[in-house]
Tab-separated table of C-alpha atoms in Angstrom:
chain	number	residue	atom	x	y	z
A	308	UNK	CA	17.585	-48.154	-50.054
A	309	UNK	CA	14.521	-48.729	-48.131
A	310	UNK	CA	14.846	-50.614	-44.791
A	311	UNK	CA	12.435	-53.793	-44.232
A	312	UNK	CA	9.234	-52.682	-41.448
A	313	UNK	CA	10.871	-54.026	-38.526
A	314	UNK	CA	14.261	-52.339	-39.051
A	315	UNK	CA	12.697	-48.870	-39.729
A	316	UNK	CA	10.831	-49.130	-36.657
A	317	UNK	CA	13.859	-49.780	-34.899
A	318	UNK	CA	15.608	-47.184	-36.406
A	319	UNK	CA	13.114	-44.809	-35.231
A	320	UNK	CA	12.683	-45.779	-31.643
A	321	UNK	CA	16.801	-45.427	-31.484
A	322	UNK	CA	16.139	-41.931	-32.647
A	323	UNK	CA	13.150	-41.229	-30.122
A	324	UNK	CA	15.966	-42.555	-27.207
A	325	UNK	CA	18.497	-40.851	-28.014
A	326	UNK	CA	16.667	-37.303	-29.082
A	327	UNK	CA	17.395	-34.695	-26.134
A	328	UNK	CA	14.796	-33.405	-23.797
A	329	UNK	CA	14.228	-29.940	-23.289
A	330	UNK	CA	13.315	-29.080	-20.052
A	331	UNK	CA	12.030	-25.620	-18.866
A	332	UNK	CA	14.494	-24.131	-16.464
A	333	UNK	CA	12.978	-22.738	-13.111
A	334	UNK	CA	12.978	-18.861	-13.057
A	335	UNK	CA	16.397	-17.277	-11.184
A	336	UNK	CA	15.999	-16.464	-7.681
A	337	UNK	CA	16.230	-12.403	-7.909
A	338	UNK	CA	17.950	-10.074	-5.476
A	339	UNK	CA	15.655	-8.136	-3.496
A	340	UNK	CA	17.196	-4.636	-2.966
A	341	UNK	CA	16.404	-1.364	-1.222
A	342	UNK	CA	17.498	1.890	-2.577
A	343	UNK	CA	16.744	5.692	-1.791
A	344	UNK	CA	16.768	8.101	-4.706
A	345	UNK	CA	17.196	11.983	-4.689
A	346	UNK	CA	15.314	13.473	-7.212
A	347	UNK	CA	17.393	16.698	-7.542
A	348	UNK	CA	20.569	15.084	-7.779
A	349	UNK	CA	19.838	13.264	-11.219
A	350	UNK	CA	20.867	14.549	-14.449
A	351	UNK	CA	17.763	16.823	-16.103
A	352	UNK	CA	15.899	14.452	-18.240
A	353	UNK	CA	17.177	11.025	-15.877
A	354	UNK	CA	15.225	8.500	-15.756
A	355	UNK	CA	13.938	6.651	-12.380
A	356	UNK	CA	13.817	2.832	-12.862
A	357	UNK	CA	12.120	0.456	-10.814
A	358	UNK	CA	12.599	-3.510	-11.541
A	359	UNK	CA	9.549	-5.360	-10.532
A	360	UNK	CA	8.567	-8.663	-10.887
A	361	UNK	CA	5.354	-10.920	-10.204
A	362	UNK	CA	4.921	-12.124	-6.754
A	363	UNK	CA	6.796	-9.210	-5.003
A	364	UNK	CA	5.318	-6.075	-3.810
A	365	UNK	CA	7.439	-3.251	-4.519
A	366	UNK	CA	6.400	-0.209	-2.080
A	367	UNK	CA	7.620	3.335	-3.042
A	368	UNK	CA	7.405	5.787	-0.091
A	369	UNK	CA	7.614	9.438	-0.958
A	370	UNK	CA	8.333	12.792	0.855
A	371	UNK	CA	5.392	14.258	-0.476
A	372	UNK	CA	1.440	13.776	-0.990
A	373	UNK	CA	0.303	11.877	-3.794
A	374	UNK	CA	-2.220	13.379	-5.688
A	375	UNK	CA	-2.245	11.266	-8.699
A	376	UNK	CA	-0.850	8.188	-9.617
A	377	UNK	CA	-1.710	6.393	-13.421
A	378	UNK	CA	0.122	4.108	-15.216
A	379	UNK	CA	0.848	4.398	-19.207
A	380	UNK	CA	0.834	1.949	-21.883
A	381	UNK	CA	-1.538	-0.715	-20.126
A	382	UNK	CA	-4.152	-0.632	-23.134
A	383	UNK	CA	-7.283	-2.374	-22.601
A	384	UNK	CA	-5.481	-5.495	-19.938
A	385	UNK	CA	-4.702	-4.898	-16.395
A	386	UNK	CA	-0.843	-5.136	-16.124
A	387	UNK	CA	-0.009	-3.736	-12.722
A	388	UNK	CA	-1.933	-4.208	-9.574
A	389	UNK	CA	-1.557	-0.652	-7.729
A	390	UNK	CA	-2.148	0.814	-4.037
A	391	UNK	CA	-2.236	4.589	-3.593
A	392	UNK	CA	-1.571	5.552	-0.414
A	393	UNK	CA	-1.361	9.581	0.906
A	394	UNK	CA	2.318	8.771	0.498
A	395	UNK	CA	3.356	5.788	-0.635
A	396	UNK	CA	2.513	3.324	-3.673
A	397	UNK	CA	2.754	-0.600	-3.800
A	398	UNK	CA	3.064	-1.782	-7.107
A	399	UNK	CA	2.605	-5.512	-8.217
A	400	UNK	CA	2.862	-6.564	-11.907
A	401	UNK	CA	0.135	-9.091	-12.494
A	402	UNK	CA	2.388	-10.826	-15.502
A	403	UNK	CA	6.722	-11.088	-16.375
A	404	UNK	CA	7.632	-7.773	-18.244
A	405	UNK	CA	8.914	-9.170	-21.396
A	406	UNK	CA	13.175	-7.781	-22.028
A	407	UNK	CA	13.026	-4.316	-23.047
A	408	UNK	CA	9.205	-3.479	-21.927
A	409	UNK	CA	8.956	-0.407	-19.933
A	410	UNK	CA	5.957	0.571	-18.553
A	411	UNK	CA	5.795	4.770	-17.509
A	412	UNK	CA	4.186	5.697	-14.362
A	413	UNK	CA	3.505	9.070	-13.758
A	414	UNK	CA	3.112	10.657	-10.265
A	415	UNK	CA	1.732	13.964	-9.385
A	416	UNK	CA	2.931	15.352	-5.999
A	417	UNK	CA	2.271	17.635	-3.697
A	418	UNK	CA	4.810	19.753	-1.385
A	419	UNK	CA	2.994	22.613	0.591
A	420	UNK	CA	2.297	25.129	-2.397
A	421	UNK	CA	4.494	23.129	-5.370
A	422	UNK	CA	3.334	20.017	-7.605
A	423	UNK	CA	5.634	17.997	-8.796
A	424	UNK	CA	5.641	15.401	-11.553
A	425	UNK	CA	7.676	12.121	-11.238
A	426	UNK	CA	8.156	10.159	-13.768
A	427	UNK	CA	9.142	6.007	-12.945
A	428	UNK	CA	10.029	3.483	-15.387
A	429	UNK	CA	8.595	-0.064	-14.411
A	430	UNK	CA	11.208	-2.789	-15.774
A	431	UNK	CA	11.908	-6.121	-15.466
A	432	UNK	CA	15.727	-7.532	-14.667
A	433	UNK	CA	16.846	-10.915	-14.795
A	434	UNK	CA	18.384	-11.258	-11.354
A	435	UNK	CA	17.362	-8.229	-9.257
A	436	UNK	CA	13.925	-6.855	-8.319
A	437	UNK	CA	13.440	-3.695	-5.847
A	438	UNK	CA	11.069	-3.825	-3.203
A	439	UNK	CA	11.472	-0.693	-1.256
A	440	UNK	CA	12.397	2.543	-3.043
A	441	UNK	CA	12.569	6.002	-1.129
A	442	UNK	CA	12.048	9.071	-3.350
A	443	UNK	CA	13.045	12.784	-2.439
A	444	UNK	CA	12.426	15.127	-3.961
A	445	UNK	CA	15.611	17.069	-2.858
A	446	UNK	CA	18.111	16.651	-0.385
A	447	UNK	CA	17.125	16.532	3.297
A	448	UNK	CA	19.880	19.118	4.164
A	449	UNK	CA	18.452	21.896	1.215
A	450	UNK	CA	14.840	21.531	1.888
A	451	UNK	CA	15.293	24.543	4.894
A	452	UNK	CA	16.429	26.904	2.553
A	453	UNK	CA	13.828	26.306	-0.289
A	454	UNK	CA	11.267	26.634	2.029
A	455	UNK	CA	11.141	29.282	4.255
A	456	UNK	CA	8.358	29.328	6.767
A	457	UNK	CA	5.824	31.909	6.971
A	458	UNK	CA	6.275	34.590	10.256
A	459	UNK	CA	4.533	33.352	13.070
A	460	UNK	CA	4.818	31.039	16.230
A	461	UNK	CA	7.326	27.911	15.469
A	462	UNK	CA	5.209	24.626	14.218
A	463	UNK	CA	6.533	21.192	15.209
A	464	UNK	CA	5.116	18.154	13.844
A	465	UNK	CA	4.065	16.728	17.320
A	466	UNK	CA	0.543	15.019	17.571
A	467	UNK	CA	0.208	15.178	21.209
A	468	UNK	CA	0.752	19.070	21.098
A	469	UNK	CA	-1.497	19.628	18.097
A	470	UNK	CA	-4.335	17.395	20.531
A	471	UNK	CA	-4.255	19.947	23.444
A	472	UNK	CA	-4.285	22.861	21.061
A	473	UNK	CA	-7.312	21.570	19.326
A	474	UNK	CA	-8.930	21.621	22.773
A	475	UNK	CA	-9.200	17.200	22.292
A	476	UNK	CA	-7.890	16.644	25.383
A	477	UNK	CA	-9.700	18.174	27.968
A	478	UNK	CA	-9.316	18.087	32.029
A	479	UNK	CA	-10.677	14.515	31.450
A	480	UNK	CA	-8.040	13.211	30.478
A	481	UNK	CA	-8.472	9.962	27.802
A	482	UNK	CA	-10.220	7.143	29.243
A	483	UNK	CA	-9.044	3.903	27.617
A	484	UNK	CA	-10.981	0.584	27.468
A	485	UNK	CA	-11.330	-2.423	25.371
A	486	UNK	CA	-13.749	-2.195	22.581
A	487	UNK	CA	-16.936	-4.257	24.161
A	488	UNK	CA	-18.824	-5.080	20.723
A	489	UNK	CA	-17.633	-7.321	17.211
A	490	UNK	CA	-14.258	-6.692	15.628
A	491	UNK	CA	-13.968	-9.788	13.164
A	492	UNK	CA	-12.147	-9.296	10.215
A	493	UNK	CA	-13.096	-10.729	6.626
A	494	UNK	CA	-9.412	-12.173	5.100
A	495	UNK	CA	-7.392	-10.291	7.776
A	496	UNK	CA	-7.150	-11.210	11.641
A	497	UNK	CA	-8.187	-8.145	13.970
A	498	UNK	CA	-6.791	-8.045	17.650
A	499	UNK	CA	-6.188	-5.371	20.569
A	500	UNK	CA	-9.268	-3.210	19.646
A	501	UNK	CA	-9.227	-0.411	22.486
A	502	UNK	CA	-11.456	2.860	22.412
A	503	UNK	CA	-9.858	6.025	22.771
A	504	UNK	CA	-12.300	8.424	24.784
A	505	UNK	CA	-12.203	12.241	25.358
A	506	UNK	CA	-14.423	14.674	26.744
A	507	UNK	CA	-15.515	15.595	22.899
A	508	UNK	CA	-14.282	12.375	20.790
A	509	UNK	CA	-13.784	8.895	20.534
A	510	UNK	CA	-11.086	6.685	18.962
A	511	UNK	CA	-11.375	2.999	18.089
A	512	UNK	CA	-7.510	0.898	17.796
A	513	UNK	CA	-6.977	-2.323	16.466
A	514	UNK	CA	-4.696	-4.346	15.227
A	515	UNK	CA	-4.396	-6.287	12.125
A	516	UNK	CA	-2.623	-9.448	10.954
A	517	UNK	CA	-2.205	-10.215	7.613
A	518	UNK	CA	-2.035	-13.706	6.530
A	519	UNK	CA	1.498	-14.776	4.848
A	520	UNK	CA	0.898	-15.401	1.029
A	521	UNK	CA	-1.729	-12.459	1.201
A	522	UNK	CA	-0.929	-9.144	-0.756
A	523	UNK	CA	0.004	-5.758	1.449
A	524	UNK	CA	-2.947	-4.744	3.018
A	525	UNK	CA	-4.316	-1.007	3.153
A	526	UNK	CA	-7.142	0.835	4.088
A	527	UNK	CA	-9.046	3.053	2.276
A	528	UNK	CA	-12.187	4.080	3.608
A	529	UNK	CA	-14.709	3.408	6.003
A	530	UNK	CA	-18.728	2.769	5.498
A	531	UNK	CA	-21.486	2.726	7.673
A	532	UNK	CA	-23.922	-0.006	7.943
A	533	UNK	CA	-27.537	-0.708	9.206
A	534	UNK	CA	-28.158	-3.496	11.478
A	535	UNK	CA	-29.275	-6.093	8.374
A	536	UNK	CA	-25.358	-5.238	6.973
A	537	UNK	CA	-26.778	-3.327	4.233
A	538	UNK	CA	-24.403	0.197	3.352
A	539	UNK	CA	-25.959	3.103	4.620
A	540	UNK	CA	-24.645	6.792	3.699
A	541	UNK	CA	-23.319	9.767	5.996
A	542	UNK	CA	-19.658	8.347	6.489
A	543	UNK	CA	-17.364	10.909	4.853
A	544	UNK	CA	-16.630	12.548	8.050
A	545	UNK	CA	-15.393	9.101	9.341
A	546	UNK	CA	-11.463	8.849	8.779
A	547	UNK	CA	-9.137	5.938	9.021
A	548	UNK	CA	-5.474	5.789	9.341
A	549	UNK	CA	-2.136	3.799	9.450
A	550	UNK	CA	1.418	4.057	9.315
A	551	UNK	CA	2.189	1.933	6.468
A	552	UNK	CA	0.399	-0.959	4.445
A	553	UNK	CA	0.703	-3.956	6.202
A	554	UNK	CA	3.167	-6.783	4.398
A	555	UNK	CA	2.074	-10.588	4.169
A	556	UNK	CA	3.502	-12.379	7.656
A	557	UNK	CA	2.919	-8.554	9.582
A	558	UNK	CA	0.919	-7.107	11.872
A	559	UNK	CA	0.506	-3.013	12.212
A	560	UNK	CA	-2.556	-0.738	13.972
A	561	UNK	CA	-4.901	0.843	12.800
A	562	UNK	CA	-7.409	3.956	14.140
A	563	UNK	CA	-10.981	5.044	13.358
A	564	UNK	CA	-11.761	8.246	14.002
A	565	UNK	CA	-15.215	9.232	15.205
A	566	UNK	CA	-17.265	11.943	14.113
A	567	UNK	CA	-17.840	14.706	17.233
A	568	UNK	CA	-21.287	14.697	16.524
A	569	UNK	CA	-21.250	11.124	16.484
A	570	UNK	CA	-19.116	10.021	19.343
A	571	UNK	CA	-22.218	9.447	21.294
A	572	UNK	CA	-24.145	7.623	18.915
A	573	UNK	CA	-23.410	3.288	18.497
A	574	UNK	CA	-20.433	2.425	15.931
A	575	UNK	CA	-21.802	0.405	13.528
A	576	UNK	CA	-18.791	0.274	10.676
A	577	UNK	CA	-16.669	-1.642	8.064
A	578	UNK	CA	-13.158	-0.576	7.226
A	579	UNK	CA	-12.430	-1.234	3.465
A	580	UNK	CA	-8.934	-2.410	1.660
A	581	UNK	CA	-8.153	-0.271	-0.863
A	582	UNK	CA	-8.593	-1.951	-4.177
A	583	UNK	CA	-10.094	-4.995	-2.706
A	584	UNK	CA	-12.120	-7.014	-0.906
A	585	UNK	CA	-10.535	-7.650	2.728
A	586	UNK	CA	-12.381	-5.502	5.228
A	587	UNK	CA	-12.813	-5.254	9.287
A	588	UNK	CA	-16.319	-5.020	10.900
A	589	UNK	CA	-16.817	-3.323	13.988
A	590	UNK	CA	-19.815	-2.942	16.152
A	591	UNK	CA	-21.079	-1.619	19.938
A	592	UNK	CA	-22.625	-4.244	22.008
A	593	UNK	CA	-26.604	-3.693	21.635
A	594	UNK	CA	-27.373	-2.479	25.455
């Protein structure tokens, strides 16, 4: 039987009421863990899983030099946003994994004479996502053994030694002084600059802040420039180093090393973020 106009409409409307809503439910708040993994102690053929997630850096520090570092399966998109460091990686997917997606990175190290390849699995998990993961290669306590060291005097990893052996530090001591030129930072806040001077080299220090909400910053090269700004050549013997990439909300140093054959001459430099376009500008005073 077919209901008059005015009752159909009402009929309909009653359904439109009473039809449930859907509403999207906000994504779960995942666990950020830490873990440490010993790559000798897995089963031959184990796998190493990392759970990532958009939004959250997860940094991978290794005990050995990274040589290579390239990601599988990304096709002809950009998946993962990726930092390289001598050793360490930051990893960053730019979308959700979908359930079951694994993404192989593979990892070429270096140990003295030995390359290794490491294999990591990039996952997704509903409710946990790493964001520091510490990779050995083997035990700490077996590494002594598997390595014997060459005859000759003992070698300790001590900077300030290996400075008065390299004849750095002279019987003029270091003279330390702030930096009197530009340090100005482009999407980063520079403080503390200080110059590090010997009898033979010179060492600028700063330190950078990097903004909360910002990705983890890290340096990876350093340029010269002419006095217009324009990139000028004859910078690979510049180096530039740090402990660790900086997080968003942190602060950590950084040095530039001067050339010898330069350390006389006016600094007139940018340090470069690796993979993007932050950067620090510094620049002697014109006399």
């Amino acid at each position: 039987m077919r209901l008059p106009f005015p009752l159909h409409r009402a009929a309909v409307g009653a359904l439109l009421v009473w039809c449930p809503v859907v509403v999207a439910q906000p994504p779960v708040a995942r666990v950020r863990r830490e873990q440490q993994l010993v790559l000798a102690e897995r089963p031959a053929g184990g796998e190493l899983e990392l759970r990532v997630a958009p939004g959250v850096p997860t940094m991978v520090r290794l005990d050995a030099d990274v040589e290579r570092a390239e990601l599988k399966g990304e096709g002809l998109g950009r998946i993962v946003r990726m930092d390289v460091a001598v050793r360490s990686l930051v990893l960053e997917p730019l979308r959700e994994l979908a359930p079951g997606e694994r993404l192989p990175l593979e990892v070429l190290l270096v140990q003295g004479s030995v390359r290794v390849r490491l294999l990591l699995l990039l996952v997704a998990h509903p409710t946990e996502v790493d964001t520091r993961v510490d990779v050995e290669l083997r035990p700490r306590s077996a590494r002594t053994g598997l390595e014997p060291e060459p005859p000759g005097p003992r070698r300790e990893d001590d900077p300030f030694s290996r400075f008065v052996l390299s004849e750095e530090l002279g019987k003029s001591g270091v003279t330390v002084t702030l930096f009197d030129g530009i340090a100005v930072g482009t999407g980063v806040l520079v403080t503390k600059t200080r110059s590090f001077q010997t009898g033979r080299r010179r060492i600028l220090a700063f330190e950078v802040f990097n903004p909360v909400g910002a990705r983890p910053w890290l340096v990876s090269d350093v340029v010269r420039l002419s006095p217009t700004g324009r990139v000028l050549g004859g910078a690979e013997r510049w180096t530039v180093d740090m402990l660790a990439p900086i997080e968003p909300g942190g602060r950590g140093r950084v040095v530039v090393a001067v050339p010898e054959e330069e350390s006389g001459v006016p600094v007139r430099v940018e340090v470069r973020e690796k993979g993007g376009g932050r950067s620090v500008r510094l620049e002697d005073r014109a006399e």
